[in-house]
Each structure stands twice: as structure tokens, then as C-alpha cells.
C-alpha atoms as a PDB file:
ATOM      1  CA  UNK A   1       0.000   0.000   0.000  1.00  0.00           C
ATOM      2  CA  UNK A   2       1.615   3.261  -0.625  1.00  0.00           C
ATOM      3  CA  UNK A   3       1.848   6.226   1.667  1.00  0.00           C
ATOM      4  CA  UNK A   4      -1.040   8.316  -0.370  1.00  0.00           C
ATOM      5  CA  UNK A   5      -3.095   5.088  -0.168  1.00  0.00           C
ATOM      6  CA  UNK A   6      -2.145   4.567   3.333  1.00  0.00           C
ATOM      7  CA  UNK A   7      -2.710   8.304   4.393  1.00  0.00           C
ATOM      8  CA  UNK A   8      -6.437   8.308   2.796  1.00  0.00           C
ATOM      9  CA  UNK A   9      -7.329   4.801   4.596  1.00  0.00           C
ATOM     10  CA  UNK A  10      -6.540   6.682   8.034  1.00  0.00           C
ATOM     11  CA  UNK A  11      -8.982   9.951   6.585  1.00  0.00           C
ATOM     12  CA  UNK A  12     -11.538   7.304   6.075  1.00  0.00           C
ATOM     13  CA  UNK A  13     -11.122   5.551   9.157  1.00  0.00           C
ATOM     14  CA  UNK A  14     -10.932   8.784  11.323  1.00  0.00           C
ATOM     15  CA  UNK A  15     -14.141  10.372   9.969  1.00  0.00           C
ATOM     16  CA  UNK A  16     -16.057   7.520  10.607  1.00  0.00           C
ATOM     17  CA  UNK A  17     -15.269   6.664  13.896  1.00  0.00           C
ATOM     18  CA  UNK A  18     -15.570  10.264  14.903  1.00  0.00           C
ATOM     19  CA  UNK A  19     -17.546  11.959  12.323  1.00  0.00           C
ATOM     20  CA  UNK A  20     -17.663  15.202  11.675  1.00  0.00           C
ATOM     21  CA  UNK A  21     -20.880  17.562  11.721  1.00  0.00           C
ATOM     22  CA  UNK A  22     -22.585  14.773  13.055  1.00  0.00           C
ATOM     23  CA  UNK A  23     -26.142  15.462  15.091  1.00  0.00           C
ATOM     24  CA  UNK A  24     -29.815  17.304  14.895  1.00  0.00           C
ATOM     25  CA  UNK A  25     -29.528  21.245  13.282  1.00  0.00           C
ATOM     26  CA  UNK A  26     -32.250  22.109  15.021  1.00  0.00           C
ATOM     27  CA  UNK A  27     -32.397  25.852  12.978  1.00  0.00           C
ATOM     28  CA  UNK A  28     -31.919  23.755   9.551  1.00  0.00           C
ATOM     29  CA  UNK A  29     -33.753  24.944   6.418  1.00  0.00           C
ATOM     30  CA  UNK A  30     -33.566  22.074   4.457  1.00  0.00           C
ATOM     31  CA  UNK A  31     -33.781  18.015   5.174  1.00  0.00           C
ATOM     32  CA  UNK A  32     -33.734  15.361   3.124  1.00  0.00           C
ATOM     33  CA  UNK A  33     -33.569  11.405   4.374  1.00  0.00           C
ATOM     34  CA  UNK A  34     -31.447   8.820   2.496  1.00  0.00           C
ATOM     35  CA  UNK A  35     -31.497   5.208   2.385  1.00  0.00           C
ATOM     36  CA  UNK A  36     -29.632   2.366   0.507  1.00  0.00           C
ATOM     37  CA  UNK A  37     -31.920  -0.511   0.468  1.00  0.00           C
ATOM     38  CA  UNK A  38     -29.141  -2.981  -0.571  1.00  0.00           C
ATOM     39  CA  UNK A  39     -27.006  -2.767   2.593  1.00  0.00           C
ATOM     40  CA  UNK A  40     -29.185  -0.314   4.977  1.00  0.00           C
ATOM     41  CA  UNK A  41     -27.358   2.257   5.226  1.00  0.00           C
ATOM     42  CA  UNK A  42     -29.298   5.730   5.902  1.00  0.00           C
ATOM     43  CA  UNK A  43     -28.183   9.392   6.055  1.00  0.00           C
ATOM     44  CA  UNK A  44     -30.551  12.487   6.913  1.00  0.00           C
ATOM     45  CA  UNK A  45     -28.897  15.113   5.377  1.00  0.00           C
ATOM     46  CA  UNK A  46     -29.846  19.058   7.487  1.00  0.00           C
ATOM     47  CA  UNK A  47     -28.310  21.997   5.887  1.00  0.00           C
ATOM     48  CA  UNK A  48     -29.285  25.847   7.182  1.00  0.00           C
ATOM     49  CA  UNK A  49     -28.875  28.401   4.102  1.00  0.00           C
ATOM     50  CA  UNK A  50     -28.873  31.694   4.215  1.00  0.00           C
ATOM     51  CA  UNK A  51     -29.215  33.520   1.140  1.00  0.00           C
ATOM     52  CA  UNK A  52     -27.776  30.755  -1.394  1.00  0.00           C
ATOM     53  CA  UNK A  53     -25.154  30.010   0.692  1.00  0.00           C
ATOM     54  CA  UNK A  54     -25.041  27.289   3.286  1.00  0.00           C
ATOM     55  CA  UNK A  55     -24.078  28.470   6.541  1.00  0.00           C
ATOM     56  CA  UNK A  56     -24.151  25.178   8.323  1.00  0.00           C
ATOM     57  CA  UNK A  57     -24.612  21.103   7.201  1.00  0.00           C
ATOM     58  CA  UNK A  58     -25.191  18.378   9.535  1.00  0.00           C
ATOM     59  CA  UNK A  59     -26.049  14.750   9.364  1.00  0.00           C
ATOM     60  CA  UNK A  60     -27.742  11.828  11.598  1.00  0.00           C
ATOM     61  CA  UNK A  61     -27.392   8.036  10.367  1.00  0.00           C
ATOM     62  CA  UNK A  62     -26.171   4.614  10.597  1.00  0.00           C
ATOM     63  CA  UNK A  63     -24.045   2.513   7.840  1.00  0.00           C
ATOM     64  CA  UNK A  64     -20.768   1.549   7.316  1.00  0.00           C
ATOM     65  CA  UNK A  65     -17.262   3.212   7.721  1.00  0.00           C
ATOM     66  CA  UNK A  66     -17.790   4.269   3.829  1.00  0.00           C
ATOM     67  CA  UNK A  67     -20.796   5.649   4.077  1.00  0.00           C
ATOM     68  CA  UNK A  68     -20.106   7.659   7.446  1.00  0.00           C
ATOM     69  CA  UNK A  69     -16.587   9.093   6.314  1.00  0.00           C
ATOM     70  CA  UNK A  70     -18.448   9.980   2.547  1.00  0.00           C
ATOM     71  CA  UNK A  71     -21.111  11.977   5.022  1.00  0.00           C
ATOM     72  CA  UNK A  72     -18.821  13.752   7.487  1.00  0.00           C
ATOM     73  CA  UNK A  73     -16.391  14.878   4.703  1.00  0.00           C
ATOM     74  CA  UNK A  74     -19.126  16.378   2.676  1.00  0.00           C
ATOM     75  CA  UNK A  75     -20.843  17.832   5.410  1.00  0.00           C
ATOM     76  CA  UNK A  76     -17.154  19.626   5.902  1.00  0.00           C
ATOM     77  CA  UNK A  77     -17.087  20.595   2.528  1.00  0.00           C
ATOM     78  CA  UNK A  78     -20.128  22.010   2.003  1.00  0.00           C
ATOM     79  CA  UNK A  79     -19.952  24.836   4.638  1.00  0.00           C
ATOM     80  CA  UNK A  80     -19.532  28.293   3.387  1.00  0.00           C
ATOM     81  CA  UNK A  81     -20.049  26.908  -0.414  1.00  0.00           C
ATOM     82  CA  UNK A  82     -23.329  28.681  -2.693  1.00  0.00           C
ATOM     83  CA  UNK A  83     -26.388  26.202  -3.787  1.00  0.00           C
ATOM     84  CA  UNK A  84     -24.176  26.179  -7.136  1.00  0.00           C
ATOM     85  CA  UNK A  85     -20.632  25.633  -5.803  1.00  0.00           C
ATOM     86  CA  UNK A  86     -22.663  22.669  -3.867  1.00  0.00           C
ATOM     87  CA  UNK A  87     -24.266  21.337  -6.840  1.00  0.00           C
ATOM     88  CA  UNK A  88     -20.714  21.169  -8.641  1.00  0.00           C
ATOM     89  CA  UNK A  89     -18.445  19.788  -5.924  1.00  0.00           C
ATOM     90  CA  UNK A  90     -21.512  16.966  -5.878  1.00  0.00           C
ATOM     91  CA  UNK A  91     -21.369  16.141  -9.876  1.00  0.00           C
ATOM     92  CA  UNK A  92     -17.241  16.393  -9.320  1.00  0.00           C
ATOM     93  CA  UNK A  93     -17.663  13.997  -6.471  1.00  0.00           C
ATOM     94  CA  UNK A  94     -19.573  11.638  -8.021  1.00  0.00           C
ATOM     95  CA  UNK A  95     -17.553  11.790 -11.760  1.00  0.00           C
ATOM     96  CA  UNK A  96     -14.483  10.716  -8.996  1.00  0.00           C
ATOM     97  CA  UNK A  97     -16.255   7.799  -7.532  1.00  0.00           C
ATOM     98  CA  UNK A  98     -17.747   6.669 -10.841  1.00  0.00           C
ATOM     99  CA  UNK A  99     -14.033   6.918 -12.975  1.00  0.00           C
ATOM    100  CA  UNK A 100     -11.349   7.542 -10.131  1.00  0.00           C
ATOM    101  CA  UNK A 101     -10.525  10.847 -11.549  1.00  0.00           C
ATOM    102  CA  UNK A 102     -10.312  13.227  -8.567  1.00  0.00           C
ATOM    103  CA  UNK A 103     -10.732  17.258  -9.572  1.00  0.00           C
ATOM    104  CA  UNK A 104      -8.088  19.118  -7.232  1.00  0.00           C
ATOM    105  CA  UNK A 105     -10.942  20.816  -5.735  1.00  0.00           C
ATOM    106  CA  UNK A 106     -11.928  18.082  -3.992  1.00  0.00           C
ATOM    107  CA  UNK A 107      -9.499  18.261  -1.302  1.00  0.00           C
ATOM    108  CA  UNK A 108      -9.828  15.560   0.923  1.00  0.00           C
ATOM    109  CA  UNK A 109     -12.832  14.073  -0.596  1.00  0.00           C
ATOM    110  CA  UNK A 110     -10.298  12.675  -2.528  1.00  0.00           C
ATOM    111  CA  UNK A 111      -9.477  10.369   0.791  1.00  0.00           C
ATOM    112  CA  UNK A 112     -12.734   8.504  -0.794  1.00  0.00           C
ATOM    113  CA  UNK A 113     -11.216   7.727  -4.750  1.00  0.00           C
ATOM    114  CA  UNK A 114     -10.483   4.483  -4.145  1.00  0.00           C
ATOM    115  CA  UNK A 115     -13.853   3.460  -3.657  1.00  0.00           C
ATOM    116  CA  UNK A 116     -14.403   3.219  -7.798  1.00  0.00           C
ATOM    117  CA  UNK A 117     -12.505   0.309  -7.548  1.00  0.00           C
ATOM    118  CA  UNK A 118     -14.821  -1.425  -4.799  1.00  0.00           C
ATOM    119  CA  UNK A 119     -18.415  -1.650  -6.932  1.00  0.00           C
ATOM    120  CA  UNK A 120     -19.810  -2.753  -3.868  1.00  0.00           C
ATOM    121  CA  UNK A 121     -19.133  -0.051  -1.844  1.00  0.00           C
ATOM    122  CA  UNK A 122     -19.460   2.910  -4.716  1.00  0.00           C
ATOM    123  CA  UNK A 123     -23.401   3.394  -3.384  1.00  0.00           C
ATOM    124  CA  UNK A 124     -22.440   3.847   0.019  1.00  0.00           C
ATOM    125  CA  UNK A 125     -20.006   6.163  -0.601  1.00  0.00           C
ATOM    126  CA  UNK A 126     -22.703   7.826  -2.924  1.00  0.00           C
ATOM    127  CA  UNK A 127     -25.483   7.612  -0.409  1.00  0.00           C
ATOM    128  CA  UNK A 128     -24.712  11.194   1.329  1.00  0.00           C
ATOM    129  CA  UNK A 129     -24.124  12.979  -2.391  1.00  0.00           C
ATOM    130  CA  UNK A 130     -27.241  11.630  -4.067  1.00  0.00           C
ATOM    131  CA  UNK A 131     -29.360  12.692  -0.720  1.00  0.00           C
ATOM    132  CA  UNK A 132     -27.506  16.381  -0.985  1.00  0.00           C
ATOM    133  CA  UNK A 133     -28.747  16.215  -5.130  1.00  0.00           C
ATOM    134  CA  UNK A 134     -32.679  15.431  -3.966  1.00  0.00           C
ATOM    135  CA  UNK A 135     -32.124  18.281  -1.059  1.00  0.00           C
ATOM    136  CA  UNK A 136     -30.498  20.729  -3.593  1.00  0.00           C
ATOM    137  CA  UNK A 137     -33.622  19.872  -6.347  1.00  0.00           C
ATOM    138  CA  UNK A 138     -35.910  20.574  -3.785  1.00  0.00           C
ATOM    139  CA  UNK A 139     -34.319  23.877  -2.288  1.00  0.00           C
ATOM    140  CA  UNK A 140     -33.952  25.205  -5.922  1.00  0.00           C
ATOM    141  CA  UNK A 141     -37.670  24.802  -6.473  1.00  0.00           C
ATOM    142  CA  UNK A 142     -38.388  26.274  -2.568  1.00  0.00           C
ATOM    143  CA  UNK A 143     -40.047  29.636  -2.709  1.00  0.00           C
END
């Protein structure tokens, strides 16, 4: 394994046994549930925007150290980003897990690349993303 590997396996391991952003936002504007029926893993997804811009993301769940580390990473990453920055660090995100090409701006998202090679695990990685793409549809169409 080499050091880069090595150096993203502790990333994954870290967020997921202590994940970041986890709990309830109580003040959130937007919510949006996700589950993967195939191995149970589930993500609610809580994001407070002001403006277009997301002051604050949180989740609440249960899955696997994939799934968890995917979540508390992109709960990181979205902070401080527009609806639009959001919506493109999701389709970059997903591009990675779907070809292994990592944009630079994903920072350590990138931790999570080497899940394109593990077709198992690719929807548990994808769980949080695809629940941020229904919670962005819906806030775009919000009043």
C-alpha cells in the first residue's frame, strides 16, 4: 500500500469513527432522508442556508465506515459553499467515484477515490451525495 493510499485509509477511518458535523440542526432549512436498500445504510442530510449560501450542514445516520466518512467529509465541505458551488463539488464527487478521476478541488474528498474500484461499496459512498442532489432539487424549487 503506498503512503497516499495509506494516508487516505486513516482519513476514512478517522471520519467515521468520529464523524464530523454529526447530530440534529435544530435551525436547519432544508432536510432530506437517504437510504440504501441494498445494505441499509441511511443518512438524513440538514443543511441551514442563508441567502444561497449554506451556513451550516449536519447529518444523523447509521451505515458503514464508507458511508459515514463519505457523510462527514461532505458535510465539511459544504460549509460556506453557494447552492451552485454545492451542486458542482456533488457532480465532481460523483464523476471521482464513478471513474477515479479526482478534480483538485476536492481536497480531501479525494481520501474517498479508491472506492471506484470497490463496486460494492461505490453506493455507500454515494449515499450522502445523491441525498444532498434530492435536497439541492428541492431547495432550488423552494419559494
Amino acid at each position: 500500500m503506498s503512503t497516499l493510499e495509506n494516508l487516505y485509509k486513516q482519513v476514512i477511518l478517522d471520519h467515521s469513527r468520529r464523524p464530523r458535523h454529526y447530530g440534529e440542526l435544530p435551525d436547519a432549512t432544508h432536510r432530506e432522508a437517504g437510504h440504501n436498500p441494498s445494505c441499509g445504510d441511511r443518512v438524513q442530510l440538514m443543511l441551514r442556508v442563508d441567502g444561497d449560501v449554506i451556513a451550516d450542514a449536519r447529518f444523523t445516520g447509521k451505515g458503514c465506515a464508507i458511508s459515514q466518512a463519505s457523510a462527514s467529509l461532505m458535510t465539511g465541505a459544504l460549509r460556506g459553499k453557494t447552492l451552485a458551488q454545492a451542486a458542482e463539488l456533488e457532480h465532481a464527487f460523483l464523476h471521482m467515484l464513478r471513474t477515479g478521476e479526482a478534480d483538485g478541488a476536492l481536497g480531501d474528498l479525494a481520501a474517498l477515490q479508491g472506492v471506484h474500484t470497490l463496486h460494492t461499496r461505490v453506493k455507500c459512498a454515494a449515499l450522502p451525495w445523491q441525498t444532498l442532489d434530492v435536497l439541492l432539487e428541492s431547495a432550488a424549487t423552494a419559494p
